[in-house]
Amino acid sequence: MRKETILITGAGTGFGKNIAFRLAEMGYDVIAGVEVMSQVSALEQEAREKKLEIRLEQLDVTNPKDREKAWGWDIDILVNNAGIKEGGSLVDIPEENLRRQIEVNAIAPMVLTKEFARKMIKNKKGRIVFVSSISGLAANPFSGPYAASKHAVEAFAEALSMELREFKVEVATINPGPYLTGFNDREFETWKNWDDNPEERIFDYEKLAFAMPQFNPDEVTEPAIAVILGETTSYRNLIPEKMVPVIKEKMAAVWDKETDVKLGKRHPAVQKSYDAEPGMKA
């Protein structure tokens, strides 16, 4: 019996790369989509050194031609993992950066998924996995644009899971917590490339850092693979599982939140970003 073909977007670094290489080690037919051609060459060399068979393809999810090319591939499982993280407050972040955040993380995977979903509907089988985030369930200061993009993904995935059920197509989400891949810390460096007037910024980004302690990213790979392969059938999969009560409590707290409490005083979550140091380990 042939093993499934799995397309993973954003497989050039971080979670995507780790998952793609591990699945290749397990003998699956993996198509690792990476944003730029230079990543293809580097990863091909790494795969040769590890004696792995893995198909590396340039796939910029925001590029219509790349998406068109990808739709020609015969896959069983789609893993929407590609993403960026733009840090900053809504009052400071330039419009161009805000639009790109939503385009890469929300619009592009929605459009990419459309044609693959239609093929799966025709075949009456398939699995679509969205790598979302705990930020798709609860927001933090200075991560509003990223959280907004992931909330959009959550809504799209939830609706799609209901729409595709009758066609035997599974939909699931993976919601990683804070992991030390560099992704979260780079979020607080994006302001350096803003095309704006620094003197008009409300917050001092030189003094801000990602406020949460971060876990070892290697811990994500095996639980994520269980979801991708359908060994775990839960729709929502928060990793690490020990953060589930924390996120549920945070989501519930919004219902009791009042708009006029302690106005004029800095929110504790904002202060944490001022007090934090980059790369804090859990």
PDB file of C-alpha atoms in Angstrom:
ATOM      1  CA  MET A   1       0.000   0.000   0.000  1.00  0.00           C
ATOM      2  CA  ARG A   2       1.515   3.311  -1.072  1.00  0.00           C
ATOM      3  CA  LYS A   3       2.196   5.928   1.530  1.00  0.00           C
ATOM      4  CA  GLU A   4       0.448   9.272   1.236  1.00  0.00           C
ATOM      5  CA  THR A   5       1.883  12.279  -0.563  1.00  0.00           C
ATOM      6  CA  ILE A   6       2.106  15.297   1.718  1.00  0.00           C
ATOM      7  CA  LEU A   7       2.616  18.926   0.687  1.00  0.00           C
ATOM      8  CA  ILE A   8       3.993  21.171   3.426  1.00  0.00           C
ATOM      9  CA  THR A   9       4.232  24.897   2.763  1.00  0.00           C
ATOM     10  CA  GLY A  10       6.790  27.071   4.534  1.00  0.00           C
ATOM     11  CA  ALA A  11       9.120  24.075   4.870  1.00  0.00           C
ATOM     12  CA  GLY A  12      12.344  26.041   4.541  1.00  0.00           C
ATOM     13  CA  THR A  13      12.805  26.626   8.268  1.00  0.00           C
ATOM     14  CA  GLY A  14      11.372  25.979  11.718  1.00  0.00           C
ATOM     15  CA  PHE A  15       8.436  23.644  12.292  1.00  0.00           C
ATOM     16  CA  GLY A  16       7.827  23.094   8.592  1.00  0.00           C
ATOM     17  CA  LYS A  17      11.340  21.931   7.874  1.00  0.00           C
ATOM     18  CA  ASN A  18      11.509  19.659  10.931  1.00  0.00           C
ATOM     19  CA  ILE A  19       8.188  18.045  10.089  1.00  0.00           C
ATOM     20  CA  ALA A  20       9.009  17.616   6.397  1.00  0.00           C
ATOM     21  CA  PHE A  21      12.352  15.954   7.068  1.00  0.00           C
ATOM     22  CA  ARG A  22      10.903  13.678   9.733  1.00  0.00           C
ATOM     23  CA  LEU A  23       8.089  12.533   7.440  1.00  0.00           C
ATOM     24  CA  ALA A  24      10.649  11.851   4.708  1.00  0.00           C
ATOM     25  CA  GLU A  25      12.627   9.742   7.196  1.00  0.00           C
ATOM     26  CA  MET A  26       9.430   7.777   7.824  1.00  0.00           C
ATOM     27  CA  GLY A  27       9.171   6.992   4.127  1.00  0.00           C
ATOM     28  CA  TYR A  28       6.381   9.369   3.121  1.00  0.00           C
ATOM     29  CA  ASP A  29       6.365  11.124  -0.238  1.00  0.00           C
ATOM     30  CA  VAL A  30       6.982  14.693   0.925  1.00  0.00           C
ATOM     31  CA  ILE A  31       6.799  17.833  -1.163  1.00  0.00           C
ATOM     32  CA  ALA A  32       8.484  20.567   0.856  1.00  0.00           C
ATOM     33  CA  GLY A  33       7.423  23.973  -0.421  1.00  0.00           C
ATOM     34  CA  VAL A  34       9.859  26.815   0.296  1.00  0.00           C
ATOM     35  CA  GLU A  35       9.532  30.507  -0.425  1.00  0.00           C
ATOM     36  CA  VAL A  36      12.730  31.216  -2.385  1.00  0.00           C
ATOM     37  CA  MET A  37      14.975  29.204  -4.685  1.00  0.00           C
ATOM     38  CA  SER A  38      18.047  29.659  -2.482  1.00  0.00           C
ATOM     39  CA  GLN A  39      16.320  27.591   0.207  1.00  0.00           C
ATOM     40  CA  VAL A  40      15.798  24.752  -2.262  1.00  0.00           C
ATOM     41  CA  SER A  41      19.523  24.382  -2.947  1.00  0.00           C
ATOM     42  CA  ALA A  42      20.500  24.444   0.731  1.00  0.00           C
ATOM     43  CA  LEU A  43      17.863  21.907   1.732  1.00  0.00           C
ATOM     44  CA  GLU A  44      18.684  19.607  -1.179  1.00  0.00           C
ATOM     45  CA  GLN A  45      22.257  19.472   0.087  1.00  0.00           C
ATOM     46  CA  GLU A  46      21.075  18.700   3.607  1.00  0.00           C
ATOM     47  CA  ALA A  47      18.765  15.970   2.325  1.00  0.00           C
ATOM     48  CA  ARG A  48      21.627  14.371   0.375  1.00  0.00           C
ATOM     49  CA  GLU A  49      23.824  14.382   3.462  1.00  0.00           C
ATOM     50  CA  LYS A  50      21.049  12.679   5.428  1.00  0.00           C
ATOM     51  CA  LYS A  51      20.332  10.316   2.510  1.00  0.00           C
ATOM     52  CA  LEU A  52      16.690  11.362   2.433  1.00  0.00           C
ATOM     53  CA  GLU A  53      14.307  11.325  -0.499  1.00  0.00           C
ATOM     54  CA  ILE A  54      12.353  14.550  -0.322  1.00  0.00           C
ATOM     55  CA  ARG A  55      10.991  16.722  -3.098  1.00  0.00           C
ATOM     56  CA  LEU A  56      11.856  20.392  -2.666  1.00  0.00           C
ATOM     57  CA  GLU A  57       9.863  22.960  -4.621  1.00  0.00           C
ATOM     58  CA  GLN A  58       9.803  26.722  -4.670  1.00  0.00           C
ATOM     59  CA  LEU A  59       6.326  27.685  -3.517  1.00  0.00           C
ATOM     60  CA  ASP A  60       5.693  31.276  -2.524  1.00  0.00           C
ATOM     61  CA  VAL A  61       2.088  30.955  -1.369  1.00  0.00           C
ATOM     62  CA  THR A  62       1.406  34.594  -2.289  1.00  0.00           C
ATOM     63  CA  ASN A  63       2.531  34.065  -5.901  1.00  0.00           C
ATOM     64  CA  PRO A  64      -0.351  33.107  -8.258  1.00  0.00           C
ATOM     65  CA  LYS A  65       2.016  31.311 -10.655  1.00  0.00           C
ATOM     66  CA  ASP A  66       3.496  29.232  -7.832  1.00  0.00           C
ATOM     67  CA  ARG A  67       0.003  28.319  -6.635  1.00  0.00           C
ATOM     68  CA  GLU A  68      -1.026  27.345 -10.162  1.00  0.00           C
ATOM     69  CA  LYS A  69       2.042  25.108 -10.406  1.00  0.00           C
ATOM     70  CA  ALA A  70       1.280  23.486  -7.055  1.00  0.00           C
ATOM     71  CA  TRP A  71      -2.301  22.648  -8.027  1.00  0.00           C
ATOM     72  CA  GLY A  72      -0.862  20.302 -10.633  1.00  0.00           C
ATOM     73  CA  TRP A  73       0.701  18.114  -7.953  1.00  0.00           C
ATOM     74  CA  ASP A  74      -1.120  14.970  -6.881  1.00  0.00           C
ATOM     75  CA  ILE A  75      -1.286  15.100  -3.089  1.00  0.00           C
ATOM     76  CA  ASP A  76      -3.245  13.383  -0.339  1.00  0.00           C
ATOM     77  CA  ILE A  77      -2.548  15.803   2.519  1.00  0.00           C
ATOM     78  CA  LEU A  78      -2.084  19.568   2.485  1.00  0.00           C
ATOM     79  CA  VAL A  79      -0.290  21.200   5.414  1.00  0.00           C
ATOM     80  CA  ASN A  80      -0.683  24.984   5.358  1.00  0.00           C
ATOM     81  CA  ASN A  81       2.329  25.994   7.421  1.00  0.00           C
ATOM     82  CA  ALA A  82       3.836  29.031   5.639  1.00  0.00           C
ATOM     83  CA  GLY A  83       3.629  32.228   7.646  1.00  0.00           C
ATOM     84  CA  ILE A  84       5.258  35.438   8.819  1.00  0.00           C
ATOM     85  CA  LYS A  85       4.993  37.369  12.056  1.00  0.00           C
ATOM     86  CA  GLU A  86       4.837  41.149  12.022  1.00  0.00           C
ATOM     87  CA  GLY A  87       5.174  42.719  15.460  1.00  0.00           C
ATOM     88  CA  GLY A  88       3.833  46.074  16.524  1.00  0.00           C
ATOM     89  CA  SER A  89       0.793  47.941  17.729  1.00  0.00           C
ATOM     90  CA  LEU A  90      -2.042  48.679  15.328  1.00  0.00           C
ATOM     91  CA  VAL A  91      -1.505  52.398  15.947  1.00  0.00           C
ATOM     92  CA  ASP A  92       2.129  52.181  14.781  1.00  0.00           C
ATOM     93  CA  ILE A  93       2.435  49.441  12.203  1.00  0.00           C
ATOM     94  CA  PRO A  94       2.470  50.741   8.601  1.00  0.00           C
ATOM     95  CA  GLU A  95      -0.462  49.802   6.399  1.00  0.00           C
ATOM     96  CA  GLU A  96       1.766  47.941   3.933  1.00  0.00           C
ATOM     97  CA  ASN A  97       3.124  45.682   6.687  1.00  0.00           C
ATOM     98  CA  LEU A  98      -0.346  45.060   8.065  1.00  0.00           C
ATOM     99  CA  ARG A  99      -1.668  44.070   4.651  1.00  0.00           C
ATOM    100  CA  ARG A 100       1.257  41.724   4.016  1.00  0.00           C
ATOM    101  CA  GLN A 101       0.691  40.004   7.360  1.00  0.00           C
ATOM    102  CA  ILE A 102      -2.910  39.207   6.454  1.00  0.00           C
ATOM    103  CA  GLU A 103      -2.028  38.328   2.847  1.00  0.00           C
ATOM    104  CA  VAL A 104       0.669  35.767   3.719  1.00  0.00           C
ATOM    105  CA  ASN A 105      -0.968  34.117   6.730  1.00  0.00           C
ATOM    106  CA  ALA A 106      -4.654  34.224   5.819  1.00  0.00           C
ATOM    107  CA  ILE A 107      -5.506  35.074   2.212  1.00  0.00           C
ATOM    108  CA  ALA A 108      -2.742  33.019   0.552  1.00  0.00           C
ATOM    109  CA  PRO A 109      -3.459  29.708   2.345  1.00  0.00           C
ATOM    110  CA  MET A 110      -7.189  30.159   1.767  1.00  0.00           C
ATOM    111  CA  VAL A 111      -6.637  30.586  -1.974  1.00  0.00           C
ATOM    112  CA  LEU A 112      -4.090  27.746  -2.150  1.00  0.00           C
ATOM    113  CA  THR A 113      -6.472  25.420  -0.335  1.00  0.00           C
ATOM    114  CA  LYS A 114      -9.399  26.050  -2.700  1.00  0.00           C
ATOM    115  CA  GLU A 115      -8.244  23.972  -5.665  1.00  0.00           C
ATOM    116  CA  PHE A 116      -6.735  21.213  -3.556  1.00  0.00           C
ATOM    117  CA  ALA A 117     -10.022  20.945  -1.666  1.00  0.00           C
ATOM    118  CA  ARG A 118     -11.940  20.619  -4.930  1.00  0.00           C
ATOM    119  CA  LYS A 119      -9.698  17.703  -5.959  1.00  0.00           C
ATOM    120  CA  MET A 120     -10.205  16.039  -2.588  1.00  0.00           C
ATOM    121  CA  ILE A 121     -13.965  16.493  -2.894  1.00  0.00           C
ATOM    122  CA  LYS A 122     -13.858  14.774  -6.278  1.00  0.00           C
ATOM    123  CA  ASN A 123     -11.781  11.902  -4.842  1.00  0.00           C
ATOM    124  CA  LYS A 124     -13.925  11.665  -1.705  1.00  0.00           C
ATOM    125  CA  LYS A 125     -10.826  11.651   0.500  1.00  0.00           C
ATOM    126  CA  GLY A 126      -8.069  13.903   1.762  1.00  0.00           C
ATOM    127  CA  ARG A 127      -6.800  15.836   4.742  1.00  0.00           C
ATOM    128  CA  ILE A 128      -6.163  19.557   5.138  1.00  0.00           C
ATOM    129  CA  VAL A 129      -4.164  20.765   8.132  1.00  0.00           C
ATOM    130  CA  PHE A 130      -3.740  24.400   9.084  1.00  0.00           C
ATOM    131  CA  VAL A 131      -0.780  25.282  11.281  1.00  0.00           C
ATOM    132  CA  SER A 132      -2.417  28.038  13.264  1.00  0.00           C
ATOM    133  CA  SER A 133      -1.197  29.219  16.677  1.00  0.00           C
ATOM    134  CA  ILE A 134      -2.320  29.887  20.210  1.00  0.00           C
ATOM    135  CA  SER A 135      -2.489  33.432  18.809  1.00  0.00           C
ATOM    136  CA  GLY A 136      -5.431  32.232  16.726  1.00  0.00           C
ATOM    137  CA  LEU A 137      -7.316  31.726  19.995  1.00  0.00           C
ATOM    138  CA  ALA A 138      -6.112  34.638  22.149  1.00  0.00           C
ATOM    139  CA  ALA A 139      -4.228  37.856  21.424  1.00  0.00           C
ATOM    140  CA  ASN A 140      -1.298  39.551  23.133  1.00  0.00           C
ATOM    141  CA  PRO A 141       0.016  43.121  22.916  1.00  0.00           C
ATOM    142  CA  PHE A 142       2.238  43.864  19.898  1.00  0.00           C
ATOM    143  CA  SER A 143       1.150  40.624  18.200  1.00  0.00           C
ATOM    144  CA  GLY A 144      -2.235  41.937  17.088  1.00  0.00           C
ATOM    145  CA  PRO A 145      -1.570  41.714  13.329  1.00  0.00           C
ATOM    146  CA  TYR A 146      -0.308  38.141  13.636  1.00  0.00           C
ATOM    147  CA  ALA A 147      -3.161  37.138  15.945  1.00  0.00           C
ATOM    148  CA  ALA A 148      -5.671  38.686  13.523  1.00  0.00           C
ATOM    149  CA  SER A 149      -4.272  36.596  10.662  1.00  0.00           C
ATOM    150  CA  LYS A 150      -4.469  33.420  12.729  1.00  0.00           C
ATOM    151  CA  HIS A 151      -7.983  34.188  13.974  1.00  0.00           C
ATOM    152  CA  ALA A 152      -8.947  34.422  10.296  1.00  0.00           C
ATOM    153  CA  VAL A 153      -7.350  31.030   9.650  1.00  0.00           C
ATOM    154  CA  GLU A 154      -9.277  29.550  12.584  1.00  0.00           C
ATOM    155  CA  ALA A 155     -12.591  30.793  11.193  1.00  0.00           C
ATOM    156  CA  PHE A 156     -11.824  29.548   7.693  1.00  0.00           C
ATOM    157  CA  ALA A 157     -10.699  26.132   8.940  1.00  0.00           C
ATOM    158  CA  GLU A 158     -13.713  25.679  11.215  1.00  0.00           C
ATOM    159  CA  ALA A 159     -16.164  26.507   8.432  1.00  0.00           C
ATOM    160  CA  LEU A 160     -14.297  24.309   5.957  1.00  0.00           C
ATOM    161  CA  SER A 161     -14.346  21.353   8.362  1.00  0.00           C
ATOM    162  CA  MET A 162     -18.155  21.483   8.379  1.00  0.00           C
ATOM    163  CA  GLU A 163     -18.464  22.072   4.641  1.00  0.00           C
ATOM    164  CA  LEU A 164     -16.207  19.185   3.604  1.00  0.00           C
ATOM    165  CA  ARG A 165     -17.421  16.542   6.030  1.00  0.00           C
ATOM    166  CA  GLU A 166     -19.953  15.054   3.621  1.00  0.00           C
ATOM    167  CA  PHE A 167     -17.170  14.585   1.062  1.00  0.00           C
ATOM    168  CA  LYS A 168     -14.976  12.611   3.504  1.00  0.00           C
ATOM    169  CA  VAL A 169     -12.305  15.312   3.625  1.00  0.00           C
ATOM    170  CA  GLU A 170     -10.785  15.889   7.059  1.00  0.00           C
ATOM    171  CA  VAL A 171      -9.754  19.318   8.347  1.00  0.00           C
ATOM    172  CA  ALA A 172      -7.657  19.919  11.463  1.00  0.00           C
ATOM    173  CA  THR A 173      -5.660  22.685  13.095  1.00  0.00           C
ATOM    174  CA  ILE A 174      -2.343  22.609  14.911  1.00  0.00           C
ATOM    175  CA  ASN A 175      -1.924  25.406  17.445  1.00  0.00           C
ATOM    176  CA  PRO A 176       1.693  25.669  18.629  1.00  0.00           C
ATOM    177  CA  GLY A 177       2.471  27.676  21.716  1.00  0.00           C
ATOM    178  CA  PRO A 178       5.633  29.766  22.110  1.00  0.00           C
ATOM    179  CA  TYR A 179       8.626  27.830  20.789  1.00  0.00           C
ATOM    180  CA  LEU A 180      12.213  28.974  20.524  1.00  0.00           C
ATOM    181  CA  THR A 181      12.694  28.855  16.739  1.00  0.00           C
ATOM    182  CA  GLY A 182      13.609  32.534  16.424  1.00  0.00           C
ATOM    183  CA  PHE A 183      10.200  33.225  14.865  1.00  0.00           C
ATOM    184  CA  ASN A 184       8.798  34.984  17.931  1.00  0.00           C
ATOM    185  CA  ASP A 185      11.922  37.027  18.640  1.00  0.00           C
ATOM    186  CA  ARG A 186      12.162  38.195  15.024  1.00  0.00           C
ATOM    187  CA  GLU A 187       8.636  39.570  15.386  1.00  0.00           C
ATOM    188  CA  PHE A 188      10.060  42.262  17.650  1.00  0.00           C
ATOM    189  CA  GLU A 189      12.680  43.219  15.061  1.00  0.00           C
ATOM    190  CA  THR A 190      10.367  43.959  12.123  1.00  0.00           C
ATOM    191  CA  TRP A 191       9.961  47.614  13.118  1.00  0.00           C
ATOM    192  CA  LYS A 192      13.520  48.213  11.892  1.00  0.00           C
ATOM    193  CA  ASN A 193      12.275  47.923   8.308  1.00  0.00           C
ATOM    194  CA  TRP A 194       9.165  50.058   8.635  1.00  0.00           C
ATOM    195  CA  ASP A 195       8.739  52.887   6.158  1.00  0.00           C
ATOM    196  CA  ASP A 196       7.450  55.429   8.658  1.00  0.00           C
ATOM    197  CA  ASN A 197       8.468  58.335  10.865  1.00  0.00           C
ATOM    198  CA  PRO A 198       9.965  56.837  14.065  1.00  0.00           C
ATOM    199  CA  GLU A 199       9.230  60.027  15.966  1.00  0.00           C
ATOM    200  CA  GLU A 200       5.504  59.446  15.531  1.00  0.00           C
ATOM    201  CA  ARG A 201       5.495  55.955  17.054  1.00  0.00           C
ATOM    202  CA  ILE A 202       3.512  55.539  20.250  1.00  0.00           C
ATOM    203  CA  PHE A 203       5.670  52.721  21.631  1.00  0.00           C
ATOM    204  CA  ASP A 204       9.449  52.409  21.944  1.00  0.00           C
ATOM    205  CA  TYR A 205      10.197  49.195  20.053  1.00  0.00           C
ATOM    206  CA  GLU A 206      13.872  49.223  20.954  1.00  0.00           C
ATOM    207  CA  LYS A 207      12.796  48.398  24.512  1.00  0.00           C
ATOM    208  CA  LEU A 208      10.257  45.656  23.662  1.00  0.00           C
ATOM    209  CA  ALA A 209      10.739  41.882  23.416  1.00  0.00           C
ATOM    210  CA  PHE A 210       8.611  38.746  23.130  1.00  0.00           C
ATOM    211  CA  ALA A 211       7.192  38.386  26.606  1.00  0.00           C
ATOM    212  CA  MET A 212       6.637  34.636  26.990  1.00  0.00           C
ATOM    213  CA  PRO A 213       9.171  31.942  27.913  1.00  0.00           C
ATOM    214  CA  GLN A 214       9.661  29.613  24.936  1.00  0.00           C
ATOM    215  CA  PHE A 215       9.772  25.818  24.671  1.00  0.00           C
ATOM    216  CA  ASN A 216      12.109  23.484  22.793  1.00  0.00           C
ATOM    217  CA  PRO A 217      10.827  23.374  19.164  1.00  0.00           C
ATOM    218  CA  ASP A 218      11.757  19.704  18.761  1.00  0.00           C
ATOM    219  CA  GLU A 219       8.771  18.896  20.981  1.00  0.00           C
ATOM    220  CA  VAL A 220       6.361  19.966  18.231  1.00  0.00           C
ATOM    221  CA  THR A 221       7.388  17.508  15.524  1.00  0.00           C
ATOM    222  CA  GLU A 222       5.910  14.209  16.725  1.00  0.00           C
ATOM    223  CA  PRO A 223       2.531  15.578  17.939  1.00  0.00           C
ATOM    224  CA  ALA A 224       2.183  17.554  14.700  1.00  0.00           C
ATOM    225  CA  ILE A 225       2.942  14.483  12.596  1.00  0.00           C
ATOM    226  CA  ALA A 226       0.260  12.538  14.477  1.00  0.00           C
ATOM    227  CA  VAL A 227      -2.266  15.170  13.393  1.00  0.00           C
ATOM    228  CA  ILE A 228      -0.994  15.316   9.804  1.00  0.00           C
ATOM    229  CA  LEU A 229      -1.205  11.536   9.389  1.00  0.00           C
ATOM    230  CA  GLY A 230      -4.619  11.320  11.033  1.00  0.00           C
ATOM    231  CA  GLU A 231      -3.354   9.295  13.974  1.00  0.00           C
ATOM    232  CA  THR A 232      -4.767  12.054  16.150  1.00  0.00           C
ATOM    233  CA  THR A 233      -8.338  12.814  15.134  1.00  0.00           C
ATOM    234  CA  SER A 234      -8.921  15.896  17.301  1.00  0.00           C
ATOM    235  CA  TYR A 235      -9.906  18.924  15.238  1.00  0.00           C
ATOM    236  CA  ARG A 236      -7.983  21.412  17.395  1.00  0.00           C
ATOM    237  CA  ASN A 237      -4.529  20.391  18.612  1.00  0.00           C
ATOM    238  CA  LEU A 238      -2.749  22.775  20.955  1.00  0.00           C
ATOM    239  CA  ILE A 239       0.932  22.001  21.510  1.00  0.00           C
ATOM    240  CA  PRO A 240       2.136  21.688  24.248  1.00  0.00           C
ATOM    241  CA  GLU A 241      -1.003  20.176  25.708  1.00  0.00           C
ATOM    242  CA  LYS A 242      -0.182  21.602  29.142  1.00  0.00           C
ATOM    243  CA  MET A 243      -1.045  25.064  27.797  1.00  0.00           C
ATOM    244  CA  VAL A 244      -4.662  24.117  27.055  1.00  0.00           C
ATOM    245  CA  PRO A 245      -6.024  25.255  30.465  1.00  0.00           C
ATOM    246  CA  VAL A 246      -4.072  28.536  30.205  1.00  0.00           C
ATOM    247  CA  ILE A 247      -5.527  29.377  26.794  1.00  0.00           C
ATOM    248  CA  LYS A 248      -9.049  28.316  27.762  1.00  0.00           C
ATOM    249  CA  GLU A 249      -8.859  30.578  30.808  1.00  0.00           C
ATOM    250  CA  LYS A 250      -7.619  33.468  28.703  1.00  0.00           C
ATOM    251  CA  MET A 251     -10.395  32.987  26.152  1.00  0.00           C
ATOM    252  CA  ALA A 252     -13.039  32.836  28.884  1.00  0.00           C
ATOM    253  CA  ALA A 253     -11.719  35.978  30.581  1.00  0.00           C
ATOM    254  CA  VAL A 254     -12.721  38.111  27.590  1.00  0.00           C
ATOM    255  CA  TRP A 255     -16.392  37.600  28.474  1.00  0.00           C
ATOM    256  CA  ASP A 256     -15.896  39.355  31.831  1.00  0.00           C
ATOM    257  CA  LYS A 257     -13.531  42.049  30.583  1.00  0.00           C
ATOM    258  CA  GLU A 258     -14.624  45.655  31.167  1.00  0.00           C
ATOM    259  CA  THR A 259     -13.545  48.609  29.052  1.00  0.00           C
ATOM    260  CA  ASP A 260     -13.101  51.150  31.845  1.00  0.00           C
ATOM    261  CA  VAL A 261     -11.031  49.159  34.352  1.00  0.00           C
ATOM    262  CA  LYS A 262      -7.754  50.865  35.327  1.00  0.00           C
ATOM    263  CA  LEU A 263      -7.836  53.332  32.467  1.00  0.00           C
ATOM    264  CA  GLY A 264      -4.660  55.428  32.517  1.00  0.00           C
ATOM    265  CA  LYS A 265      -2.520  52.544  33.797  1.00  0.00           C
ATOM    266  CA  ARG A 266      -0.325  50.333  31.621  1.00  0.00           C
ATOM    267  CA  HIS A 267      -1.685  46.824  31.100  1.00  0.00           C
ATOM    268  CA  PRO A 268       0.459  44.111  32.773  1.00  0.00           C
ATOM    269  CA  ALA A 269       0.813  42.275  29.465  1.00  0.00           C
ATOM    270  CA  VAL A 270       2.279  45.399  27.858  1.00  0.00           C
ATOM    271  CA  GLN A 271       4.695  45.819  30.748  1.00  0.00           C
ATOM    272  CA  LYS A 272       5.863  42.210  30.313  1.00  0.00           C
ATOM    273  CA  SER A 273       7.125  43.064  26.827  1.00  0.00           C
ATOM    274  CA  TYR A 274       9.128  45.960  28.272  1.00  0.00           C
ATOM    275  CA  ASP A 275      10.583  43.735  31.002  1.00  0.00           C
ATOM    276  CA  ALA A 276      11.343  40.711  28.808  1.00  0.00           C
ATOM    277  CA  GLU A 277      14.623  39.658  27.225  1.00  0.00           C
ATOM    278  CA  PRO A 278      14.784  38.010  23.776  1.00  0.00           C
ATOM    279  CA  GLY A 279      15.011  34.224  23.666  1.00  0.00           C
ATOM    280  CA  MET A 280      13.706  33.451  27.144  1.00  0.00           C
ATOM    281  CA  LYS A 281      13.491  29.697  27.657  1.00  0.00           C
ATOM    282  CA  ALA A 282      10.573  27.985  29.388  1.00  0.00           C
TER     283      ALA A 282
END
